[in-house]
Coordinates of C-alpha atoms in Angstrom, one line a residue:
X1 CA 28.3 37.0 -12.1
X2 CA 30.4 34.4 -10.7
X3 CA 27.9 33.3 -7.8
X4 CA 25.2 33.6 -10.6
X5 CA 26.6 30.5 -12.8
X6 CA 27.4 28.5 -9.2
X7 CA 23.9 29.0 -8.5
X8 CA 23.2 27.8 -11.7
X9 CA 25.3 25.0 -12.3
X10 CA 24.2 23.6 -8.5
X11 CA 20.6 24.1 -9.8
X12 CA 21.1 22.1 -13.1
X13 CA 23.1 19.8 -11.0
X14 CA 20.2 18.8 -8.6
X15 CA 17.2 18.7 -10.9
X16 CA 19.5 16.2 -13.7
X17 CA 20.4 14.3 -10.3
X18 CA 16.9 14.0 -9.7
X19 CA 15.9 13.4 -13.2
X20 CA 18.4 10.0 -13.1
X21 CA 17.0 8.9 -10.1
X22 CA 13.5 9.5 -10.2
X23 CA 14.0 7.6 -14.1
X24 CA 16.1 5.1 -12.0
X25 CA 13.3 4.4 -9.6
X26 CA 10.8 4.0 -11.8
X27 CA 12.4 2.3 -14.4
X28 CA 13.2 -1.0 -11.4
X29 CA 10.5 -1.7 -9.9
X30 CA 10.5 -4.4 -7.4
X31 CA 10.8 -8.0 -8.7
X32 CA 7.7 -10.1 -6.8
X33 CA 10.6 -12.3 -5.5
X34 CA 11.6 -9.6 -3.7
X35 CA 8.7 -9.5 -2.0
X36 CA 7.6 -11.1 1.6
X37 CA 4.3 -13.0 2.3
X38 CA 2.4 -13.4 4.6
X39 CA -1.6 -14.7 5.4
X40 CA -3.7 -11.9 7.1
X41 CA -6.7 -12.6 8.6
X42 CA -10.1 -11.1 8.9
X43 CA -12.5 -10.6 12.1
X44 CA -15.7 -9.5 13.1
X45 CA -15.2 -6.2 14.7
X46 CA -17.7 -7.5 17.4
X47 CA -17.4 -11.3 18.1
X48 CA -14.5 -12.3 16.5
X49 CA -16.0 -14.6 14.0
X50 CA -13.3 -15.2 11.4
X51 CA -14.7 -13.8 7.8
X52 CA -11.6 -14.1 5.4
X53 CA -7.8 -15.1 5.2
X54 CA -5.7 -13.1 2.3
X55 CA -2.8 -14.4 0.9
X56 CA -0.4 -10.7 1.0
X57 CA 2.3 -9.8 -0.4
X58 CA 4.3 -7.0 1.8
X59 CA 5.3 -3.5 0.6
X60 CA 7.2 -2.5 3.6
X61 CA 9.5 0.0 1.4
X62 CA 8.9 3.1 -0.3
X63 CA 9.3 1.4 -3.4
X64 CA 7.0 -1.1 -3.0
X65 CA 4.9 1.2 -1.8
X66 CA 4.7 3.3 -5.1
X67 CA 4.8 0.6 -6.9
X68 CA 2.3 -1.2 -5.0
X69 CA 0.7 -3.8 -7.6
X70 CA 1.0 -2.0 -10.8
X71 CA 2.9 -4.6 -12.3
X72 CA 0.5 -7.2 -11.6
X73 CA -2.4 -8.8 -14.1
X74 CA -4.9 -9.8 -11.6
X75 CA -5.9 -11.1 -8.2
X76 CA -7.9 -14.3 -7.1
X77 CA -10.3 -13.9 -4.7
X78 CA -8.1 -14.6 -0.8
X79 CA -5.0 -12.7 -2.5
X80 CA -3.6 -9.1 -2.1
X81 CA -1.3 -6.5 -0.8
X82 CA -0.3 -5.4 2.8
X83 CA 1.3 -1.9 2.6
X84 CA 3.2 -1.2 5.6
X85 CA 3.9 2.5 7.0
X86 CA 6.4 3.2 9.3
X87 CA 4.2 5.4 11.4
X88 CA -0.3 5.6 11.6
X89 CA -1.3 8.4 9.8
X90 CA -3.5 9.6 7.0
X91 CA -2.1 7.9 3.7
X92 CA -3.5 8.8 -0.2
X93 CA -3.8 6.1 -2.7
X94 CA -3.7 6.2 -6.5
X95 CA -4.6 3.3 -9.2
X96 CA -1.1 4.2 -11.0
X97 CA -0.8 2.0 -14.0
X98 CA -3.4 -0.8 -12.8
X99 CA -5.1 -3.5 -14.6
X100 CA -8.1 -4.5 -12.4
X101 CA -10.0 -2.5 -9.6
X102 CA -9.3 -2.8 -6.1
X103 CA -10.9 -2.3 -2.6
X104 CA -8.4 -0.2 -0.3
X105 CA -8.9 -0.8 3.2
X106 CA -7.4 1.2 5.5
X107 CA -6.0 -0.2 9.2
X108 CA -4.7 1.7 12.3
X109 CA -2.1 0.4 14.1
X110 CA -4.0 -1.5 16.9
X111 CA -5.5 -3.5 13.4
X112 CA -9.0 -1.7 13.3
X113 CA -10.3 -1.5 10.3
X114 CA -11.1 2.1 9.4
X115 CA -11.6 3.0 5.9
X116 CA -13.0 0.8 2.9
X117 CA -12.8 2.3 -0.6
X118 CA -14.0 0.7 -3.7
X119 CA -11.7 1.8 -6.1
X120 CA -12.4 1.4 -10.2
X121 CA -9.5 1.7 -12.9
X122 CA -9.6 5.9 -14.0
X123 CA -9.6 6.4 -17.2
X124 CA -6.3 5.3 -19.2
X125 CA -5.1 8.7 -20.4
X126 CA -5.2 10.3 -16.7
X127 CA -2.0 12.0 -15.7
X128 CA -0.6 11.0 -12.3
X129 CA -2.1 14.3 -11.0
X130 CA -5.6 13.3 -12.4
X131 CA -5.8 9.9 -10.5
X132 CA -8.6 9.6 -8.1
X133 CA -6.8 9.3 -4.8
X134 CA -8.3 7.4 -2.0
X135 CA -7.2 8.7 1.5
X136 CA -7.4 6.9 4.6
X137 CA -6.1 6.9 8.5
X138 CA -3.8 3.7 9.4
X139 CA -1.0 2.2 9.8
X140 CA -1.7 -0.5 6.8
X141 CA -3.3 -0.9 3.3
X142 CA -4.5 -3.8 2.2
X143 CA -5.4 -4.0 -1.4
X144 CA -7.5 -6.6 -2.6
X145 CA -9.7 -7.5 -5.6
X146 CA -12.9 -4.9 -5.8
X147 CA -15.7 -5.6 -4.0
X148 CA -13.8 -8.8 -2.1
X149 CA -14.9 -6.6 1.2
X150 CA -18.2 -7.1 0.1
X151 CA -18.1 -10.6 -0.6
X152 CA -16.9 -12.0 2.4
X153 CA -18.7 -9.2 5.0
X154 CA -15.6 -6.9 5.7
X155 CA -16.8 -3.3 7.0
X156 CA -15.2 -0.6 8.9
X157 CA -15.0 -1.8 12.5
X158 CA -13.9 -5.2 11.4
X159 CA -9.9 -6.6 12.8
X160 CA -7.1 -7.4 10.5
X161 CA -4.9 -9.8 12.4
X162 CA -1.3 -9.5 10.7
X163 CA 1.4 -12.4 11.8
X164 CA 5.0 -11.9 12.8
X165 CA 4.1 -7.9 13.8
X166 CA 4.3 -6.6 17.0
X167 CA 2.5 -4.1 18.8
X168 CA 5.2 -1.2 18.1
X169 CA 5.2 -1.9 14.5
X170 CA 8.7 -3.8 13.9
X171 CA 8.4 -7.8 12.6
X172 CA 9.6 -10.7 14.6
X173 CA 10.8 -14.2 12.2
X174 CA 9.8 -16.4 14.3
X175 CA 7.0 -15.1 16.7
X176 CA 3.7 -14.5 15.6
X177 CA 1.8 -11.5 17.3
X178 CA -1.8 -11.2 16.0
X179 CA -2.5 -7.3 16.6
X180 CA -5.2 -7.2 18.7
X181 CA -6.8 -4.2 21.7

């Protein structure tokens, strides 16, 4: 009996410690002071042709990340969000609590564009396991206003050049390392 009410006091233990910090985590989301910038850039996938710089803020933490720009009223055209991962991979993405649709572009480590999705709001009432979630293989995310990509010519195959990040992933202050093959 005695191991039963341990068991069951370590149980209610962990999911109220988990309760405060998941209500923690979403109740402080990042402040966009806390947030780095940067201007990435936009190739041709073929000749290099330049066909769009982005004004970015960077998510480069898990809670950025989940945050992302759910806190955010609207983009201009040339503005956005660079989600960094700490490793390539395949990565899901949800419109959690968003204002304005987006095109998710997915980018491997070497800055190849590999995935474009148009993404439009879902409806208001969704759950978080209802949301639409748009996968991808990279290293980054950019997020920028819906159908930008199409605007300015972006496609899968296209280069994201990303200032102040080196080849293995880790950011140098004061070099700047397009990533290119």
């Amino acid at each position: 009996m005695r191991t039963r009410v341990l068991v069951g006091v370590l149980v209610v233990s962990l999911f109220a410690a988990g309760g405060v910090v998941a209500f923690d985590y979403v109740r402080s989301p990042p402040a966009p002071s806390e947030y780095e910038t940067t201007t990435v850039t936009t190739v041709d996938g073929n000749d290099g042709t330049e066909l769009a710089a982005v004004d970015v803020r960077i998510a480069d933490t898990h809670n950025k990340r989940y945050t992302g720009l759910s806190n955010t009223t609207s983009l201009d055209d040339g503005e956005g969000m660079l989600f960094v991962h700490d490793s390539e991979g395949e990565y899901s993405y949800v419109m959690r609590n968003m204002e304005f649709p987006l095109d998710i572009v997915f980018v491997d480590a070497d800055g190849t564009i590999t995935r474009i999705h148009h993404a439009p709001l879902d409806p208001a009432d969704e759950s978080e396991g209802q949301l639409t979630r748009y996968t991808g293989h990279g290293k980054y995310v950019l997020e920028v206003p819906m159908g930008y990509t199409n605007r300015t010519g972006i496609s899968e195959g296209d280069r994201l050049l990303i200032p102040n990040e080196t080849a293995d992933g880790t950011a140098t202050p004061n070099r700047s390392i397009s990533i290119r093959r």
